[in-house]
């Protein structure tokens, strides 16, 4: 027992003589909490990635399904058109076989007529009786011809009316009896793009903040919806979840960190406290952006279609834990001993209103889907938050 008591006494003595043990235990507690939160975030990221892969697979299967359906519809339309054309052709042939054959025009015999005209009238009469099948004359033209002939040949003035009627007879053209087959009816072309007023989609974003003091690229994903209100003007709405990592050797500016950062001091008897120099600050920050705006799609029928948009954005900064590390080197010959102090600090959530986004995008539109790649600029117009350049890619389904 004496050995055990001695061992416990030594351990307790070490605890008593250990400087700042409460602060170190608190630091360890915060680190464990941060590790647990980061592990939960990692699980959510893995689940989100698997969900995105599943949605991509379902989207690809839907695309193949609609493509096959479109091909079958085209084949069915072509088959129906060919069948109807064949039926019409068969009916036309049957009707043509039942039509009577055209008969020749019988000229009246000269002996059956009573002639009272002179030889001049007899020589001019065959010209009047000659049929003209290719150019049938109307009643007015016939009367004009008769008057002209009467003026040229005075002997025909006394020609009887039945003879003039007989002279005006014209045979019907044979083309009226010929049945022309109907023109082939080609299948109606499907529209190039399916018109839809409501779109829903998934989008991924990569942002570069300005300035960028030790901040990584901002990455995230979101959901969006668009509704066409008039012409090429669309109302847009989206929600994005963004995160970025921080690792910097200086204190962050107020645009990124609104809390009062911690500070470690070196206390020497008889002297004022001296702050330890900051070694680095490490953290992970999550944000959420809610946007509502207006998009105009430029009406250009091209392989890629441009569009411009403007949106009002509301930013929400989530609480986070930042770990501040301070280091100091003791004076003396090398190797010098480095004293490290770690001070974690948690931040509270806050909302950033008044963010505006202006951007352009290019779209590739299909019958059911639209792919979009765009660049936008987020402006805040005040110093309490940072501006950001965004590159966004999205896929939209035409509802």
PDB file of C-alpha atoms in Angstrom, residues 78-348:
ATOM      1  CA  UNK A  78     -43.871   6.548 -90.138  1.00  0.00           C
ATOM      2  CA  UNK A  79     -45.651   3.171 -90.239  1.00  0.00           C
ATOM      3  CA  UNK A  80     -49.094   4.784 -89.902  1.00  0.00           C
ATOM      4  CA  UNK A  81     -48.285   7.292 -92.650  1.00  0.00           C
ATOM      5  CA  UNK A  82     -47.069   4.568 -95.010  1.00  0.00           C
ATOM      6  CA  UNK A  83     -50.199   2.492 -94.341  1.00  0.00           C
ATOM      7  CA  UNK A  84     -52.558   5.422 -95.008  1.00  0.00           C
ATOM      8  CA  UNK A  85     -50.690   6.285 -98.228  1.00  0.00           C
ATOM      9  CA  UNK A  86     -50.989   2.681 -99.417  1.00  0.00           C
ATOM     10  CA  UNK A  87     -54.732   2.641 -98.694  1.00  0.00           C
ATOM     11  CA  UNK A  88     -55.275   5.923-100.576  1.00  0.00           C
ATOM     12  CA  UNK A  89     -53.269   4.643-103.542  1.00  0.00           C
ATOM     13  CA  UNK A  90     -55.329   1.458-103.686  1.00  0.00           C
ATOM     14  CA  UNK A  91     -58.593   3.440-103.548  1.00  0.00           C
ATOM     15  CA  UNK A  92     -57.436   5.760-106.341  1.00  0.00           C
ATOM     16  CA  UNK A  93     -56.531   2.812-108.581  1.00  0.00           C
ATOM     17  CA  UNK A  94     -59.930   1.228-107.954  1.00  0.00           C
ATOM     18  CA  UNK A  95     -61.763   4.462-108.805  1.00  0.00           C
ATOM     19  CA  UNK A  96     -59.688   4.963-111.952  1.00  0.00           C
ATOM     20  CA  UNK A  97     -60.626   1.483-113.189  1.00  0.00           C
ATOM     21  CA  UNK A  98     -64.367   2.298-112.838  1.00  0.00           C
ATOM     22  CA  UNK A  99     -64.257   5.581-114.821  1.00  0.00           C
ATOM     23  CA  UNK A 100     -65.573   5.437-118.429  1.00  0.00           C
ATOM     24  CA  UNK A 101     -63.019   5.713-121.185  1.00  0.00           C
ATOM     25  CA  UNK A 102     -62.970   9.081-122.978  1.00  0.00           C
ATOM     26  CA  UNK A 103     -64.747   9.028-126.367  1.00  0.00           C
ATOM     27  CA  UNK A 104     -63.709  10.813-129.503  1.00  0.00           C
ATOM     28  CA  UNK A 105     -65.551  13.892-130.677  1.00  0.00           C
ATOM     29  CA  UNK A 106     -67.740  13.157-133.729  1.00  0.00           C
ATOM     30  CA  UNK A 107     -67.814  15.911-136.269  1.00  0.00           C
ATOM     31  CA  UNK A 108     -71.176  16.545-137.967  1.00  0.00           C
ATOM     32  CA  UNK A 109     -71.546  15.503-141.563  1.00  0.00           C
ATOM     33  CA  UNK A 110     -71.522  18.230-144.129  1.00  0.00           C
ATOM     34  CA  UNK A 111     -74.461  16.696-145.971  1.00  0.00           C
ATOM     35  CA  UNK A 112     -76.691  16.876-142.882  1.00  0.00           C
ATOM     36  CA  UNK A 113     -76.503  20.627-142.749  1.00  0.00           C
ATOM     37  CA  UNK A 114     -78.310  23.063-144.922  1.00  0.00           C
ATOM     38  CA  UNK A 115     -75.874  25.494-146.279  1.00  0.00           C
ATOM     39  CA  UNK A 116     -76.914  28.939-147.355  1.00  0.00           C
ATOM     40  CA  UNK A 117     -73.478  30.454-147.373  1.00  0.00           C
ATOM     41  CA  UNK A 118     -71.123  31.136-150.179  1.00  0.00           C
ATOM     42  CA  UNK A 119     -67.843  29.342-150.881  1.00  0.00           C
ATOM     43  CA  UNK A 120     -66.084  31.761-148.597  1.00  0.00           C
ATOM     44  CA  UNK A 121     -68.247  30.603-145.669  1.00  0.00           C
ATOM     45  CA  UNK A 122     -67.631  26.935-146.578  1.00  0.00           C
ATOM     46  CA  UNK A 123     -63.891  27.508-146.552  1.00  0.00           C
ATOM     47  CA  UNK A 124     -64.041  29.292-143.145  1.00  0.00           C
ATOM     48  CA  UNK A 125     -66.376  26.819-141.394  1.00  0.00           C
ATOM     49  CA  UNK A 126     -63.844  23.979-140.774  1.00  0.00           C
ATOM     50  CA  UNK A 127     -61.650  26.392-138.876  1.00  0.00           C
ATOM     51  CA  UNK A 128     -64.530  27.109-136.498  1.00  0.00           C
ATOM     52  CA  UNK A 129     -65.319  23.422-136.045  1.00  0.00           C
ATOM     53  CA  UNK A 130     -61.748  22.420-135.214  1.00  0.00           C
ATOM     54  CA  UNK A 131     -61.653  21.200-131.533  1.00  0.00           C
ATOM     55  CA  UNK A 132     -59.152  22.678-129.126  1.00  0.00           C
ATOM     56  CA  UNK A 133     -58.742  20.242-126.185  1.00  0.00           C
ATOM     57  CA  UNK A 134     -55.827  21.998-124.557  1.00  0.00           C
ATOM     58  CA  UNK A 135     -57.341  25.476-124.179  1.00  0.00           C
ATOM     59  CA  UNK A 136     -61.118  25.519-123.580  1.00  0.00           C
ATOM     60  CA  UNK A 137     -62.702  28.913-124.166  1.00  0.00           C
ATOM     61  CA  UNK A 138     -65.125  30.702-121.934  1.00  0.00           C
ATOM     62  CA  UNK A 139     -68.450  32.157-123.059  1.00  0.00           C
ATOM     63  CA  UNK A 140     -67.110  35.694-123.387  1.00  0.00           C
ATOM     64  CA  UNK A 141     -64.111  34.545-125.423  1.00  0.00           C
ATOM     65  CA  UNK A 142     -66.419  32.528-127.676  1.00  0.00           C
ATOM     66  CA  UNK A 143     -68.639  35.544-128.311  1.00  0.00           C
ATOM     67  CA  UNK A 144     -65.609  37.707-129.076  1.00  0.00           C
ATOM     68  CA  UNK A 145     -64.271  35.112-131.516  1.00  0.00           C
ATOM     69  CA  UNK A 146     -67.629  34.914-133.219  1.00  0.00           C
ATOM     70  CA  UNK A 147     -67.892  38.692-133.621  1.00  0.00           C
ATOM     71  CA  UNK A 148     -64.352  38.900-135.025  1.00  0.00           C
ATOM     72  CA  UNK A 149     -65.023  36.083-137.485  1.00  0.00           C
ATOM     73  CA  UNK A 150     -68.249  37.753-138.536  1.00  0.00           C
ATOM     74  CA  UNK A 151     -66.466  41.005-139.239  1.00  0.00           C
ATOM     75  CA  UNK A 152     -63.740  39.264-141.216  1.00  0.00           C
ATOM     76  CA  UNK A 153     -66.212  37.111-143.182  1.00  0.00           C
ATOM     77  CA  UNK A 154     -69.413  39.024-143.916  1.00  0.00           C
ATOM     78  CA  UNK A 155     -70.963  35.883-145.324  1.00  0.00           C
ATOM     79  CA  UNK A 156     -71.190  34.340-141.850  1.00  0.00           C
ATOM     80  CA  UNK A 157     -73.536  37.034-140.550  1.00  0.00           C
ATOM     81  CA  UNK A 158     -76.463  35.026-141.740  1.00  0.00           C
ATOM     82  CA  UNK A 159     -75.185  31.785-140.191  1.00  0.00           C
ATOM     83  CA  UNK A 160     -77.929  30.091-138.145  1.00  0.00           C
ATOM     84  CA  UNK A 161     -77.683  29.965-134.317  1.00  0.00           C
ATOM     85  CA  UNK A 162     -77.460  26.120-134.056  1.00  0.00           C
ATOM     86  CA  UNK A 163     -74.427  26.195-136.304  1.00  0.00           C
ATOM     87  CA  UNK A 164     -72.701  28.747-134.065  1.00  0.00           C
ATOM     88  CA  UNK A 165     -73.458  26.631-131.002  1.00  0.00           C
ATOM     89  CA  UNK A 166     -71.973  23.624-132.704  1.00  0.00           C
ATOM     90  CA  UNK A 167     -68.885  25.609-133.601  1.00  0.00           C
ATOM     91  CA  UNK A 168     -68.368  26.599-129.974  1.00  0.00           C
ATOM     92  CA  UNK A 169     -68.268  23.000-128.715  1.00  0.00           C
ATOM     93  CA  UNK A 170     -64.900  22.047-127.288  1.00  0.00           C
ATOM     94  CA  UNK A 171     -63.879  18.632-126.100  1.00  0.00           C
ATOM     95  CA  UNK A 172     -62.984  18.258-122.424  1.00  0.00           C
ATOM     96  CA  UNK A 173     -59.302  17.719-121.717  1.00  0.00           C
ATOM     97  CA  UNK A 174     -58.299  14.190-120.818  1.00  0.00           C
ATOM     98  CA  UNK A 175     -56.323  15.400-117.786  1.00  0.00           C
ATOM     99  CA  UNK A 176     -59.561  15.902-115.853  1.00  0.00           C
ATOM    100  CA  UNK A 177     -60.211  12.151-116.038  1.00  0.00           C
ATOM    101  CA  UNK A 178     -56.739  11.186-114.859  1.00  0.00           C
ATOM    102  CA  UNK A 179     -56.571  10.637-111.094  1.00  0.00           C
ATOM    103  CA  UNK A 180     -53.377  12.068-109.653  1.00  0.00           C
ATOM    104  CA  UNK A 181     -52.072  10.140-106.616  1.00  0.00           C
ATOM    105  CA  UNK A 182     -51.932  12.190-103.422  1.00  0.00           C
ATOM    106  CA  UNK A 183     -48.641  13.659-102.333  1.00  0.00           C
ATOM    107  CA  UNK A 184     -46.846  11.563 -99.714  1.00  0.00           C
ATOM    108  CA  UNK A 185     -47.590  12.657 -96.174  1.00  0.00           C
ATOM    109  CA  UNK A 186     -44.347  12.752 -94.259  1.00  0.00           C
ATOM    110  CA  UNK A 187     -44.473  12.203 -90.487  1.00  0.00           C
ATOM    111  CA  UNK A 188     -44.777  15.397 -88.521  1.00  0.00           C
ATOM    112  CA  UNK A 189     -41.426  16.511 -87.180  1.00  0.00           C
ATOM    113  CA  UNK A 190     -41.201  16.548 -83.421  1.00  0.00           C
ATOM    114  CA  UNK A 191     -40.272  19.910 -81.861  1.00  0.00           C
ATOM    115  CA  UNK A 192     -36.590  20.375 -81.235  1.00  0.00           C
ATOM    116  CA  UNK A 193     -37.123  21.422 -77.632  1.00  0.00           C
ATOM    117  CA  UNK A 194     -39.996  20.471 -75.393  1.00  0.00           C
ATOM    118  CA  UNK A 195     -41.715  23.600 -74.150  1.00  0.00           C
ATOM    119  CA  UNK A 196     -42.128  23.710 -70.381  1.00  0.00           C
ATOM    120  CA  UNK A 197     -42.872  26.542 -67.972  1.00  0.00           C
ATOM    121  CA  UNK A 198     -41.440  24.935 -64.829  1.00  0.00           C
ATOM    122  CA  UNK A 199     -37.908  23.574 -64.322  1.00  0.00           C
ATOM    123  CA  UNK A 200     -36.289  21.938 -61.307  1.00  0.00           C
ATOM    124  CA  UNK A 201     -32.615  21.102 -61.009  1.00  0.00           C
ATOM    125  CA  UNK A 202     -29.472  20.335 -59.052  1.00  0.00           C
ATOM    126  CA  UNK A 203     -26.460  22.628 -59.083  1.00  0.00           C
ATOM    127  CA  UNK A 204     -22.885  22.549 -57.842  1.00  0.00           C
ATOM    128  CA  UNK A 205     -20.902  25.672 -56.986  1.00  0.00           C
ATOM    129  CA  UNK A 206     -17.256  26.632 -56.557  1.00  0.00           C
ATOM    130  CA  UNK A 207     -16.480  30.069 -55.162  1.00  0.00           C
ATOM    131  CA  UNK A 208     -13.383  32.219 -54.766  1.00  0.00           C
ATOM    132  CA  UNK A 209     -13.780  34.909 -52.066  1.00  0.00           C
ATOM    133  CA  UNK A 210     -12.091  38.290 -52.420  1.00  0.00           C
ATOM    134  CA  UNK A 211      -9.970  38.891 -50.423  1.00  0.00           C
ATOM    135  CA  UNK A 212      -8.841  35.354 -49.661  1.00  0.00           C
ATOM    136  CA  UNK A 213      -6.812  35.316 -46.402  1.00  0.00           C
ATOM    137  CA  UNK A 214      -5.966  31.646 -45.932  1.00  0.00           C
ATOM    138  CA  UNK A 215      -9.416  30.531 -47.085  1.00  0.00           C
ATOM    139  CA  UNK A 216      -9.787  27.512 -49.345  1.00  0.00           C
ATOM    140  CA  UNK A 217     -12.124  27.290 -52.323  1.00  0.00           C
ATOM    141  CA  UNK A 218     -15.774  27.476 -51.347  1.00  0.00           C
ATOM    142  CA  UNK A 219     -17.566  24.316 -52.430  1.00  0.00           C
ATOM    143  CA  UNK A 220     -21.145  23.178 -52.179  1.00  0.00           C
ATOM    144  CA  UNK A 221     -24.345  22.047 -53.848  1.00  0.00           C
ATOM    145  CA  UNK A 222     -27.940  23.144 -53.941  1.00  0.00           C
ATOM    146  CA  UNK A 223     -31.429  22.885 -55.372  1.00  0.00           C
ATOM    147  CA  UNK A 224     -33.146  25.282 -57.753  1.00  0.00           C
ATOM    148  CA  UNK A 225     -36.463  25.952 -59.465  1.00  0.00           C
ATOM    149  CA  UNK A 226     -37.402  28.247 -62.341  1.00  0.00           C
ATOM    150  CA  UNK A 227     -40.755  29.355 -63.755  1.00  0.00           C
ATOM    151  CA  UNK A 228     -41.330  31.103 -67.078  1.00  0.00           C
ATOM    152  CA  UNK A 229     -43.617  34.097 -66.599  1.00  0.00           C
ATOM    153  CA  UNK A 230     -43.473  36.010 -69.901  1.00  0.00           C
ATOM    154  CA  UNK A 231     -41.619  35.274 -73.117  1.00  0.00           C
ATOM    155  CA  UNK A 232     -38.031  34.438 -72.195  1.00  0.00           C
ATOM    156  CA  UNK A 233     -38.171  35.871 -68.659  1.00  0.00           C
ATOM    157  CA  UNK A 234     -37.943  33.329 -65.838  1.00  0.00           C
ATOM    158  CA  UNK A 235     -38.399  33.686 -62.087  1.00  0.00           C
ATOM    159  CA  UNK A 236     -35.655  31.774 -60.263  1.00  0.00           C
ATOM    160  CA  UNK A 237     -35.194  30.483 -56.742  1.00  0.00           C
ATOM    161  CA  UNK A 238     -32.408  28.410 -55.212  1.00  0.00           C
ATOM    162  CA  UNK A 239     -30.946  27.176 -51.944  1.00  0.00           C
ATOM    163  CA  UNK A 240     -27.216  26.367 -51.616  1.00  0.00           C
ATOM    164  CA  UNK A 241     -25.151  24.802 -48.844  1.00  0.00           C
ATOM    165  CA  UNK A 242     -21.514  25.932 -48.949  1.00  0.00           C
ATOM    166  CA  UNK A 243     -18.464  25.186 -46.800  1.00  0.00           C
ATOM    167  CA  UNK A 244     -14.804  26.182 -46.783  1.00  0.00           C
ATOM    168  CA  UNK A 245     -11.698  25.543 -44.676  1.00  0.00           C
ATOM    169  CA  UNK A 246      -9.577  28.173 -42.937  1.00  0.00           C
ATOM    170  CA  UNK A 247      -5.865  27.910 -42.202  1.00  0.00           C
ATOM    171  CA  UNK A 248      -4.056  31.184 -41.708  1.00  0.00           C
ATOM    172  CA  UNK A 249      -1.089  32.530 -39.760  1.00  0.00           C
ATOM    173  CA  UNK A 250      -2.778  35.838 -38.929  1.00  0.00           C
ATOM    174  CA  UNK A 251      -6.077  36.871 -37.483  1.00  0.00           C
ATOM    175  CA  UNK A 252      -8.957  36.756 -39.940  1.00  0.00           C
ATOM    176  CA  UNK A 253     -10.512  40.045 -41.086  1.00  0.00           C
ATOM    177  CA  UNK A 254     -13.911  41.055 -39.785  1.00  0.00           C
ATOM    178  CA  UNK A 255     -15.565  40.051 -43.048  1.00  0.00           C
ATOM    179  CA  UNK A 256     -14.773  36.402 -42.222  1.00  0.00           C
ATOM    180  CA  UNK A 257     -14.724  36.474 -38.419  1.00  0.00           C
ATOM    181  CA  UNK A 258     -16.951  38.757 -36.368  1.00  0.00           C
ATOM    182  CA  UNK A 259     -16.056  37.472 -32.902  1.00  0.00           C
ATOM    183  CA  UNK A 260     -13.292  38.885 -30.746  1.00  0.00           C
ATOM    184  CA  UNK A 261     -10.403  36.452 -31.233  1.00  0.00           C
ATOM    185  CA  UNK A 262      -8.682  34.963 -28.172  1.00  0.00           C
ATOM    186  CA  UNK A 263      -5.246  36.075 -27.059  1.00  0.00           C
ATOM    187  CA  UNK A 264      -2.574  34.437 -24.866  1.00  0.00           C
ATOM    188  CA  UNK A 265      -0.296  36.568 -22.720  1.00  0.00           C
ATOM    189  CA  UNK A 266       3.090  35.950 -21.171  1.00  0.00           C
ATOM    190  CA  UNK A 267       3.017  37.030 -17.537  1.00  0.00           C
ATOM    191  CA  UNK A 268       6.265  38.040 -15.867  1.00  0.00           C
ATOM    192  CA  UNK A 269       6.393  39.371 -12.329  1.00  0.00           C
ATOM    193  CA  UNK A 270       6.959  43.070 -12.243  1.00  0.00           C
ATOM    194  CA  UNK A 271       6.334  43.491 -15.972  1.00  0.00           C
ATOM    195  CA  UNK A 272       3.201  44.102 -18.044  1.00  0.00           C
ATOM    196  CA  UNK A 273       1.717  41.070 -19.855  1.00  0.00           C
ATOM    197  CA  UNK A 274       3.216  40.406 -23.246  1.00  0.00           C
ATOM    198  CA  UNK A 275       0.995  38.697 -25.900  1.00  0.00           C
ATOM    199  CA  UNK A 276       2.235  35.499 -27.422  1.00  0.00           C
ATOM    200  CA  UNK A 277       2.557  35.580 -31.216  1.00  0.00           C
ATOM    201  CA  UNK A 278      -0.167  33.743 -33.147  1.00  0.00           C
ATOM    202  CA  UNK A 279       1.086  30.602 -34.842  1.00  0.00           C
ATOM    203  CA  UNK A 280      -2.008  29.734 -36.893  1.00  0.00           C
ATOM    204  CA  UNK A 281      -5.800  29.607 -36.863  1.00  0.00           C
ATOM    205  CA  UNK A 282      -7.658  26.553 -38.180  1.00  0.00           C
ATOM    206  CA  UNK A 283     -11.380  26.086 -38.717  1.00  0.00           C
ATOM    207  CA  UNK A 284     -14.212  25.039 -40.981  1.00  0.00           C
ATOM    208  CA  UNK A 285     -17.108  27.313 -41.837  1.00  0.00           C
ATOM    209  CA  UNK A 286     -20.495  26.383 -43.284  1.00  0.00           C
ATOM    210  CA  UNK A 287     -22.928  28.757 -44.986  1.00  0.00           C
ATOM    211  CA  UNK A 288     -26.336  28.693 -46.618  1.00  0.00           C
ATOM    212  CA  UNK A 289     -27.527  30.999 -49.400  1.00  0.00           C
ATOM    213  CA  UNK A 290     -31.186  31.564 -50.325  1.00  0.00           C
ATOM    214  CA  UNK A 291     -31.660  33.369 -53.653  1.00  0.00           C
ATOM    215  CA  UNK A 292     -34.584  34.756 -55.647  1.00  0.00           C
ATOM    216  CA  UNK A 293     -34.119  36.508 -58.953  1.00  0.00           C
ATOM    217  CA  UNK A 294     -34.885  36.937 -62.638  1.00  0.00           C
ATOM    218  CA  UNK A 295     -33.292  35.220 -65.651  1.00  0.00           C
ATOM    219  CA  UNK A 296     -33.498  36.224 -69.309  1.00  0.00           C
ATOM    220  CA  UNK A 297     -32.734  33.597 -71.954  1.00  0.00           C
ATOM    221  CA  UNK A 298     -31.436  35.180 -75.144  1.00  0.00           C
ATOM    222  CA  UNK A 299     -33.546  33.816 -78.057  1.00  0.00           C
ATOM    223  CA  UNK A 300     -30.697  32.449 -80.164  1.00  0.00           C
ATOM    224  CA  UNK A 301     -31.219  29.103 -81.889  1.00  0.00           C
ATOM    225  CA  UNK A 302     -27.702  27.828 -81.527  1.00  0.00           C
ATOM    226  CA  UNK A 303     -26.026  24.748 -80.111  1.00  0.00           C
ATOM    227  CA  UNK A 304     -25.395  26.743 -76.919  1.00  0.00           C
ATOM    228  CA  UNK A 305     -27.897  29.305 -75.692  1.00  0.00           C
ATOM    229  CA  UNK A 306     -26.758  32.259 -73.534  1.00  0.00           C
ATOM    230  CA  UNK A 307     -28.667  33.742 -70.613  1.00  0.00           C
ATOM    231  CA  UNK A 308     -28.180  36.522 -68.067  1.00  0.00           C
ATOM    232  CA  UNK A 309     -29.541  36.676 -64.540  1.00  0.00           C
ATOM    233  CA  UNK A 310     -29.696  38.836 -61.431  1.00  0.00           C
ATOM    234  CA  UNK A 311     -30.669  37.581 -57.973  1.00  0.00           C
ATOM    235  CA  UNK A 312     -31.096  38.854 -54.444  1.00  0.00           C
ATOM    236  CA  UNK A 313     -29.378  36.534 -51.948  1.00  0.00           C
ATOM    237  CA  UNK A 314     -29.738  36.066 -48.215  1.00  0.00           C
ATOM    238  CA  UNK A 315     -26.685  34.534 -46.519  1.00  0.00           C
ATOM    239  CA  UNK A 316     -26.766  32.539 -43.282  1.00  0.00           C
ATOM    240  CA  UNK A 317     -23.482  31.758 -41.512  1.00  0.00           C
ATOM    241  CA  UNK A 318     -23.602  28.645 -39.325  1.00  0.00           C
ATOM    242  CA  UNK A 319     -21.831  28.370 -35.941  1.00  0.00           C
ATOM    243  CA  UNK A 320     -18.295  26.981 -36.079  1.00  0.00           C
ATOM    244  CA  UNK A 321     -15.239  26.235 -33.925  1.00  0.00           C
ATOM    245  CA  UNK A 322     -11.893  27.881 -34.643  1.00  0.00           C
ATOM    246  CA  UNK A 323      -8.703  26.677 -33.050  1.00  0.00           C
ATOM    247  CA  UNK A 324      -6.067  29.350 -32.280  1.00  0.00           C
ATOM    248  CA  UNK A 325      -2.501  28.231 -31.638  1.00  0.00           C
ATOM    249  CA  UNK A 326       0.121  30.469 -30.009  1.00  0.00           C
ATOM    250  CA  UNK A 327       3.823  29.635 -29.897  1.00  0.00           C
ATOM    251  CA  UNK A 328       6.778  31.125 -28.084  1.00  0.00           C
ATOM    252  CA  UNK A 329      10.448  30.234 -28.059  1.00  0.00           C
ATOM    253  CA  UNK A 330      12.289  30.312 -24.776  1.00  0.00           C
ATOM    254  CA  UNK A 331      15.600  32.141 -24.794  1.00  0.00           C
ATOM    255  CA  UNK A 332      18.727  30.070 -24.503  1.00  0.00           C
ATOM    256  CA  UNK A 333      21.177  28.040 -26.507  1.00  0.00           C
ATOM    257  CA  UNK A 334      19.840  25.624 -29.124  1.00  0.00           C
ATOM    258  CA  UNK A 335      17.919  23.430 -29.150  1.00  0.00           C
ATOM    259  CA  UNK A 336      15.361  25.970 -28.039  1.00  0.00           C
ATOM    260  CA  UNK A 337      12.205  24.869 -26.327  1.00  0.00           C
ATOM    261  CA  UNK A 338       8.922  25.934 -27.940  1.00  0.00           C
ATOM    262  CA  UNK A 339       5.900  26.546 -25.766  1.00  0.00           C
ATOM    263  CA  UNK A 340       2.577  26.046 -27.562  1.00  0.00           C
ATOM    264  CA  UNK A 341      -0.785  27.258 -26.290  1.00  0.00           C
ATOM    265  CA  UNK A 342      -4.045  26.259 -27.963  1.00  0.00           C
ATOM    266  CA  UNK A 343      -7.236  28.214 -27.461  1.00  0.00           C
ATOM    267  CA  UNK A 344     -10.427  27.099 -29.251  1.00  0.00           C
ATOM    268  CA  UNK A 345     -13.289  29.489 -29.735  1.00  0.00           C
ATOM    269  CA  UNK A 346     -16.823  28.888 -30.952  1.00  0.00           C
ATOM    270  CA  UNK A 347     -18.723  31.409 -33.056  1.00  0.00           C
ATOM    271  CA  UNK A 348     -22.438  32.120 -33.159  1.00  0.00           C
TER     272      UNK A 348
END
